[in-house]
Amino acid sequence: MHILPPIRPEQSIQRLTALLEPIAEKMKVVPRKRMTWTYKNQPQLYLFQQGELSILRASDGLLIVSVYDPHLFGIAEMIQPVRGHLLRAETESTILRVDANTAMELFREHGVWEDVAALLSYHTAYLFYRDALVVQQRTYSVIRNHLLDMSQLPEEMRMRVSILDYIQERTHLSRSSILNVLSALKSGHYIAFKRGGYLMELHNLPERF
């Protein structure tokens, strides 16, 4: 059974973004650039506008999620600065930076804490969703879940990252484990990929293999 991701709170993201944009500093970020949650020792929020941005686990670089749509990051770190994650641009990206203390004053002034809570709940739910994909799952189930996730991406994005890289970055499974499963799925005509390992098609992946 494929696990469905939580639903993005689009309206909350739009309202918070509209509130913060006028006071934000625009940045053009180059591919593979990493960003932490502080700037000049002050906590920051980041408004992702365009490109591709990933959240990495700071301890080992495990890729938690990549985003392609406008989003707001840093609220959890603003309230509870654990610093367990960091941001990485995957392509040239447009990001706005906002001082977190100033943002918090705006949230109080405009009474948007319900939108803040909706976004925090979404981020928490996504972490549970990601854990459900990988924790205490068989190797095949982990690979299957990520193939199904990958199949939902637009073709342009699927053609930028190989299946092997996509799964390895998000799971730290061994190269051989992933390639063995992919080879078996291809032999069974469950999957098609082009030279370089870029996903083309999936055909009713079996629950078990």
JSON list of N, CA and C in Angstrom, two decimals, residues 6-10 12-14 16-18 20-21 37 45-51 53 55 65-75 87 94-98 118-124 126:
[
{"chain": "A", "resi": 6, "resn": "PRO", "atom": "N", "xyz": [1.18, 14.26, 3.33]},
{"chain": "A", "resi": 6, "resn": "PRO", "atom": "CA", "xyz": [0.20, 15.23, 3.84]},
{"chain": "A", "resi": 6, "resn": "PRO", "atom": "C", "xyz": [-0.07, 16.32, 2.80]},
{"chain": "A", "resi": 7, "resn": "ILE", "atom": "N", "xyz": [-1.19, 17.01, 2.97]},
{"chain": "A", "resi": 7, "resn": "ILE", "atom": "CA", "xyz": [-1.60, 18.05, 2.02]},
{"chain": "A", "resi": 7, "resn": "ILE", "atom": "C", "xyz": [-1.02, 19.39, 2.44]},
{"chain": "A", "resi": 8, "resn": "ARG", "atom": "N", "xyz": [-0.37, 20.05, 1.50]},
{"chain": "A", "resi": 8, "resn": "ARG", "atom": "CA", "xyz": [0.22, 21.36, 1.77]},
{"chain": "A", "resi": 8, "resn": "ARG", "atom": "C", "xyz": [-0.86, 22.38, 2.11]},
{"chain": "A", "resi": 9, "resn": "PRO", "atom": "N", "xyz": [-0.65, 23.21, 3.15]},
{"chain": "A", "resi": 9, "resn": "PRO", "atom": "CA", "xyz": [-1.61, 24.27, 3.47]},
{"chain": "A", "resi": 9, "resn": "PRO", "atom": "C", "xyz": [-1.36, 25.49, 2.58]},
{"chain": "A", "resi": 10, "resn": "GLU", "atom": "N", "xyz": [-1.80, 25.40, 1.33]},
{"chain": "A", "resi": 10, "resn": "GLU", "atom": "CA", "xyz": [-1.46, 26.40, 0.32]},
{"chain": "A", "resi": 10, "resn": "GLU", "atom": "C", "xyz": [-1.87, 27.82, 0.73]},
{"chain": "A", "resi": 12, "resn": "SER", "atom": "N", "xyz": [-2.40, 29.10, 3.70]},
{"chain": "A", "resi": 12, "resn": "SER", "atom": "CA", "xyz": [-1.60, 29.59, 4.82]},
{"chain": "A", "resi": 12, "resn": "SER", "atom": "C", "xyz": [-0.22, 30.04, 4.34]},
{"chain": "A", "resi": 13, "resn": "ILE", "atom": "N", "xyz": [0.39, 29.24, 3.46]},
{"chain": "A", "resi": 13, "resn": "ILE", "atom": "CA", "xyz": [1.70, 29.59, 2.91]},
{"chain": "A", "resi": 13, "resn": "ILE", "atom": "C", "xyz": [1.61, 30.91, 2.14]},
{"chain": "A", "resi": 14, "resn": "GLN", "atom": "N", "xyz": [0.55, 31.08, 1.36]},
{"chain": "A", "resi": 14, "resn": "GLN", "atom": "CA", "xyz": [0.40, 32.30, 0.57]},
{"chain": "A", "resi": 14, "resn": "GLN", "atom": "C", "xyz": [0.22, 33.51, 1.47]},
{"chain": "A", "resi": 16, "resn": "LEU", "atom": "N", "xyz": [1.19, 33.92, 4.67]},
{"chain": "A", "resi": 16, "resn": "LEU", "atom": "CA", "xyz": [2.43, 34.21, 5.39]},
{"chain": "A", "resi": 16, "resn": "LEU", "atom": "C", "xyz": [3.48, 34.81, 4.45]},
{"chain": "A", "resi": 17, "resn": "THR", "atom": "N", "xyz": [3.55, 34.28, 3.24]},
{"chain": "A", "resi": 17, "resn": "THR", "atom": "CA", "xyz": [4.51, 34.80, 2.27]},
{"chain": "A", "resi": 17, "resn": "THR", "atom": "C", "xyz": [4.20, 36.25, 1.91]},
{"chain": "A", "resi": 18, "resn": "ALA", "atom": "N", "xyz": [2.93, 36.56, 1.68]},
{"chain": "A", "resi": 18, "resn": "ALA", "atom": "CA", "xyz": [2.54, 37.93, 1.34]},
{"chain": "A", "resi": 18, "resn": "ALA", "atom": "C", "xyz": [2.87, 38.89, 2.47]},
{"chain": "A", "resi": 20, "resn": "LEU", "atom": "N", "xyz": [5.39, 38.55, 4.63]},
{"chain": "A", "resi": 20, "resn": "LEU", "atom": "CA", "xyz": [6.84, 38.66, 4.84]},
{"chain": "A", "resi": 20, "resn": "LEU", "atom": "C", "xyz": [7.61, 39.23, 3.65]},
{"chain": "A", "resi": 21, "resn": "GLU", "atom": "N", "xyz": [7.08, 39.09, 2.47]},
{"chain": "A", "resi": 21, "resn": "GLU", "atom": "CA", "xyz": [7.81, 39.53, 1.27]},
{"chain": "A", "resi": 21, "resn": "GLU", "atom": "C", "xyz": [8.27, 40.99, 1.32]},
{"chain": "A", "resi": 37, "resn": "TRP", "atom": "N", "xyz": [20.44, 28.22, 9.53]},
{"chain": "A", "resi": 37, "resn": "TRP", "atom": "CA", "xyz": [19.26, 28.95, 10.00]},
{"chain": "A", "resi": 37, "resn": "TRP", "atom": "C", "xyz": [19.59, 30.31, 10.60]},
{"chain": "A", "resi": 45, "resn": "LEU", "atom": "N", "xyz": [14.14, 33.27, 8.65]},
{"chain": "A", "resi": 45, "resn": "LEU", "atom": "CA", "xyz": [13.16, 32.51, 7.89]},
{"chain": "A", "resi": 45, "resn": "LEU", "atom": "C", "xyz": [13.55, 32.61, 6.42]},
{"chain": "A", "resi": 46, "resn": "TYR", "atom": "N", "xyz": [13.23, 31.57, 5.65]},
{"chain": "A", "resi": 46, "resn": "TYR", "atom": "CA", "xyz": [13.56, 31.56, 4.24]},
{"chain": "A", "resi": 46, "resn": "TYR", "atom": "C", "xyz": [12.29, 31.34, 3.42]},
{"chain": "A", "resi": 47, "resn": "LEU", "atom": "N", "xyz": [12.01, 32.27, 2.52]},
{"chain": "A", "resi": 47, "resn": "LEU", "atom": "CA", "xyz": [10.89, 32.16, 1.59]},
{"chain": "A", "resi": 47, "resn": "LEU", "atom": "C", "xyz": [11.43, 31.63, 0.27]},
{"chain": "A", "resi": 48, "resn": "PHE", "atom": "N", "xyz": [11.16, 30.37, -0.01]},
{"chain": "A", "resi": 48, "resn": "PHE", "atom": "CA", "xyz": [11.61, 29.77, -1.26]},
{"chain": "A", "resi": 48, "resn": "PHE", "atom": "C", "xyz": [10.62, 30.16, -2.35]},
{"chain": "A", "resi": 49, "resn": "GLN", "atom": "N", "xyz": [11.13, 30.74, -3.45]},
{"chain": "A", "resi": 49, "resn": "GLN", "atom": "CA", "xyz": [10.25, 31.22, -4.51]},
{"chain": "A", "resi": 49, "resn": "GLN", "atom": "C", "xyz": [10.37, 30.44, -5.82]},
{"chain": "A", "resi": 50, "resn": "GLN", "atom": "N", "xyz": [11.60, 30.10, -6.21]},
{"chain": "A", "resi": 50, "resn": "GLN", "atom": "CA", "xyz": [11.78, 29.48, -7.53]},
{"chain": "A", "resi": 50, "resn": "GLN", "atom": "C", "xyz": [13.04, 28.63, -7.53]},
{"chain": "A", "resi": 51, "resn": "GLY", "atom": "N", "xyz": [12.97, 27.50, -8.25]},
{"chain": "A", "resi": 51, "resn": "GLY", "atom": "CA", "xyz": [14.13, 26.61, -8.36]},
{"chain": "A", "resi": 51, "resn": "GLY", "atom": "C", "xyz": [13.83, 25.25, -7.76]},
{"chain": "A", "resi": 53, "resn": "LEU", "atom": "N", "xyz": [14.83, 23.19, -3.96]},
{"chain": "A", "resi": 53, "resn": "LEU", "atom": "CA", "xyz": [15.47, 23.31, -2.65]},
{"chain": "A", "resi": 53, "resn": "LEU", "atom": "C", "xyz": [15.25, 22.03, -1.86]},
{"chain": "A", "resi": 55, "resn": "ILE", "atom": "N", "xyz": [15.85, 19.84, 1.95]},
{"chain": "A", "resi": 55, "resn": "ILE", "atom": "CA", "xyz": [16.13, 19.86, 3.38]},
{"chain": "A", "resi": 55, "resn": "ILE", "atom": "C", "xyz": [16.99, 18.64, 3.69]},
{"chain": "A", "resi": 65, "resn": "VAL", "atom": "N", "xyz": [13.57, 15.95, 2.08]},
{"chain": "A", "resi": 65, "resn": "VAL", "atom": "CA", "xyz": [12.57, 16.29, 1.07]},
{"chain": "A", "resi": 65, "resn": "VAL", "atom": "C", "xyz": [13.15, 17.36, 0.15]},
{"chain": "A", "resi": 66, "resn": "SER", "atom": "N", "xyz": [12.72, 17.34, -1.11]},
{"chain": "A", "resi": 66, "resn": "SER", "atom": "CA", "xyz": [13.01, 18.41, -2.05]},
{"chain": "A", "resi": 66, "resn": "SER", "atom": "C", "xyz": [11.71, 19.12, -2.40]},
{"chain": "A", "resi": 67, "resn": "VAL", "atom": "N", "xyz": [11.77, 20.43, -2.53]},
{"chain": "A", "resi": 67, "resn": "VAL", "atom": "CA", "xyz": [10.57, 21.21, -2.85]},
{"chain": "A", "resi": 67, "resn": "VAL", "atom": "C", "xyz": [10.79, 22.00, -4.14]},
{"chain": "A", "resi": 68, "resn": "TYR", "atom": "N", "xyz": [9.68, 22.20, -4.86]},
{"chain": "A", "resi": 68, "resn": "TYR", "atom": "CA", "xyz": [9.72, 22.88, -6.15]},
{"chain": "A", "resi": 68, "resn": "TYR", "atom": "C", "xyz": [8.74, 24.04, -6.18]},
{"chain": "A", "resi": 69, "resn": "ASP", "atom": "N", "xyz": [7.79, 24.06, -5.25]},
{"chain": "A", "resi": 69, "resn": "ASP", "atom": "CA", "xyz": [6.77, 25.09, -5.20]},
{"chain": "A", "resi": 69, "resn": "ASP", "atom": "C", "xyz": [7.12, 26.10, -4.10]},
{"chain": "A", "resi": 70, "resn": "PRO", "atom": "N", "xyz": [6.60, 27.33, -4.20]},
{"chain": "A", "resi": 70, "resn": "PRO", "atom": "CA", "xyz": [6.86, 28.33, -3.16]},
{"chain": "A", "resi": 70, "resn": "PRO", "atom": "C", "xyz": [6.57, 27.80, -1.76]},
{"chain": "A", "resi": 71, "resn": "HIS", "atom": "N", "xyz": [7.48, 28.09, -0.82]},
{"chain": "A", "resi": 71, "resn": "HIS", "atom": "CA", "xyz": [7.35, 27.53, 0.52]},
{"chain": "A", "resi": 71, "resn": "HIS", "atom": "C", "xyz": [8.04, 28.45, 1.53]},
{"chain": "A", "resi": 72, "resn": "LEU", "atom": "N", "xyz": [7.77, 28.20, 2.79]},
{"chain": "A", "resi": 72, "resn": "LEU", "atom": "CA", "xyz": [8.36, 28.98, 3.88]},
{"chain": "A", "resi": 72, "resn": "LEU", "atom": "C", "xyz": [9.02, 28.03, 4.86]},
{"chain": "A", "resi": 73, "resn": "PHE", "atom": "N", "xyz": [10.29, 28.28, 5.16]},
{"chain": "A", "resi": 73, "resn": "PHE", "atom": "CA", "xyz": [11.05, 27.44, 6.07]},
{"chain": "A", "resi": 73, "resn": "PHE", "atom": "C", "xyz": [11.63, 28.26, 7.22]},
{"chain": "A", "resi": 74, "resn": "GLY", "atom": "N", "xyz": [11.78, 27.61, 8.36]},
{"chain": "A", "resi": 74, "resn": "GLY", "atom": "CA", "xyz": [12.47, 28.23, 9.48]},
{"chain": "A", "resi": 74, "resn": "GLY", "atom": "C", "xyz": [11.60, 28.54, 10.68]},
{"chain": "A", "resi": 75, "resn": "ILE", "atom": "N", "xyz": [10.29, 28.31, 10.58]},
{"chain": "A", "resi": 75, "resn": "ILE", "atom": "CA", "xyz": [9.41, 28.65, 11.70]},
{"chain": "A", "resi": 75, "resn": "ILE", "atom": "C", "xyz": [9.69, 27.75, 12.90]},
{"chain": "A", "resi": 87, "resn": "LEU", "atom": "N", "xyz": [19.42, 23.72, 4.72]},
{"chain": "A", "resi": 87, "resn": "LEU", "atom": "CA", "xyz": [18.87, 23.86, 3.38]},
{"chain": "A", "resi": 87, "resn": "LEU", "atom": "C", "xyz": [19.97, 23.75, 2.34]},
{"chain": "A", "resi": 94, "resn": "THR", "atom": "N", "xyz": [15.74, 31.18, -6.32]},
{"chain": "A", "resi": 94, "resn": "THR", "atom": "CA", "xyz": [15.44, 32.48, -5.75]},
{"chain": "A", "resi": 94, "resn": "THR", "atom": "C", "xyz": [14.85, 32.29, -4.37]},
{"chain": "A", "resi": 95, "resn": "ILE", "atom": "N", "xyz": [15.50, 32.87, -3.37]},
{"chain": "A", "resi": 95, "resn": "ILE", "atom": "CA", "xyz": [15.08, 32.71, -1.97]},
{"chain": "A", "resi": 95, "resn": "ILE", "atom": "C", "xyz": [15.10, 34.08, -1.30]},
{"chain": "A", "resi": 96, "resn": "LEU", "atom": "N", "xyz": [14.10, 34.33, -0.48]},
{"chain": "A", "resi": 96, "resn": "LEU", "atom": "CA", "xyz": [14.04, 35.55, 0.31]},
{"chain": "A", "resi": 96, "resn": "LEU", "atom": "C", "xyz": [14.39, 35.23, 1.75]},
{"chain": "A", "resi": 97, "resn": "ARG", "atom": "N", "xyz": [15.20, 36.08, 2.36]},
{"chain": "A", "resi": 97, "resn": "ARG", "atom": "CA", "xyz": [15.62, 35.88, 3.74]},
{"chain": "A", "resi": 97, "resn": "ARG", "atom": "C", "xyz": [14.97, 36.95, 4.63]},
{"chain": "A", "resi": 98, "resn": "VAL", "atom": "N", "xyz": [14.44, 36.51, 5.78]},
{"chain": "A", "resi": 98, "resn": "VAL", "atom": "CA", "xyz": [13.75, 37.42, 6.70]},
{"chain": "A", "resi": 98, "resn": "VAL", "atom": "C", "xyz": [14.26, 37.18, 8.11]},
{"chain": "A", "resi": 118, "resn": "ALA", "atom": "N", "xyz": [-0.71, 25.85, 11.06]},
{"chain": "A", "resi": 118, "resn": "ALA", "atom": "CA", "xyz": [-1.02, 24.96, 9.94]},
{"chain": "A", "resi": 118, "resn": "ALA", "atom": "C", "xyz": [0.26, 24.53, 9.22]},
{"chain": "A", "resi": 119, "resn": "LEU", "atom": "N", "xyz": [1.18, 25.47, 9.03]},
{"chain": "A", "resi": 119, "resn": "LEU", "atom": "CA", "xyz": [2.44, 25.15, 8.36]},
{"chain": "A", "resi": 119, "resn": "LEU", "atom": "C", "xyz": [3.31, 24.25, 9.23]},
{"chain": "A", "resi": 120, "resn": "LEU", "atom": "N", "xyz": [3.38, 24.54, 10.53]},
{"chain": "A", "resi": 120, "resn": "LEU", "atom": "CA", "xyz": [4.14, 23.67, 11.44]},
{"chain": "A", "resi": 120, "resn": "LEU", "atom": "C", "xyz": [3.57, 22.26, 11.45]},
{"chain": "A", "resi": 121, "resn": "SER", "atom": "N", "xyz": [2.24, 22.15, 11.47]},
{"chain": "A", "resi": 121, "resn": "SER", "atom": "CA", "xyz": [1.60, 20.83, 11.47]},
{"chain": "A", "resi": 121, "resn": "SER", "atom": "C", "xyz": [1.92, 20.06, 10.20]},
{"chain": "A", "resi": 122, "resn": "TYR", "atom": "N", "xyz": [1.95, 20.77, 9.09]},
{"chain": "A", "resi": 122, "resn": "TYR", "atom": "CA", "xyz": [2.30, 20.12, 7.82]},
{"chain": "A", "resi": 122, "resn": "TYR", "atom": "C", "xyz": [3.72, 19.59, 7.85]},
{"chain": "A", "resi": 123, "resn": "HIS", "atom": "N", "xyz": [4.66, 20.39, 8.35]},
{"chain": "A", "resi": 123, "resn": "HIS", "atom": "CA", "xyz": [6.05, 19.95, 8.41]},
{"chain": "A", "resi": 123, "resn": "HIS", "atom": "C", "xyz": [6.20, 18.74, 9.34]},
{"chain": "A", "resi": 124, "resn": "THR", "atom": "N", "xyz": [5.50, 18.77, 10.47]},
{"chain": "A", "resi": 124, "resn": "THR", "atom": "CA", "xyz": [5.55, 17.63, 11.39]},
{"chain": "A", "resi": 124, "resn": "THR", "atom": "C", "xyz": [4.97, 16.38, 10.74]},
{"chain": "A", "resi": 126, "resn": "TYR", "atom": "N", "xyz": [4.83, 15.73, 7.64]},
{"chain": "A", "resi": 126, "resn": "TYR", "atom": "CA", "xyz": [5.70, 15.24, 6.57]},
{"chain": "A", "resi": 126, "resn": "TYR", "atom": "C", "xyz": [6.84, 14.38, 7.15]}
]
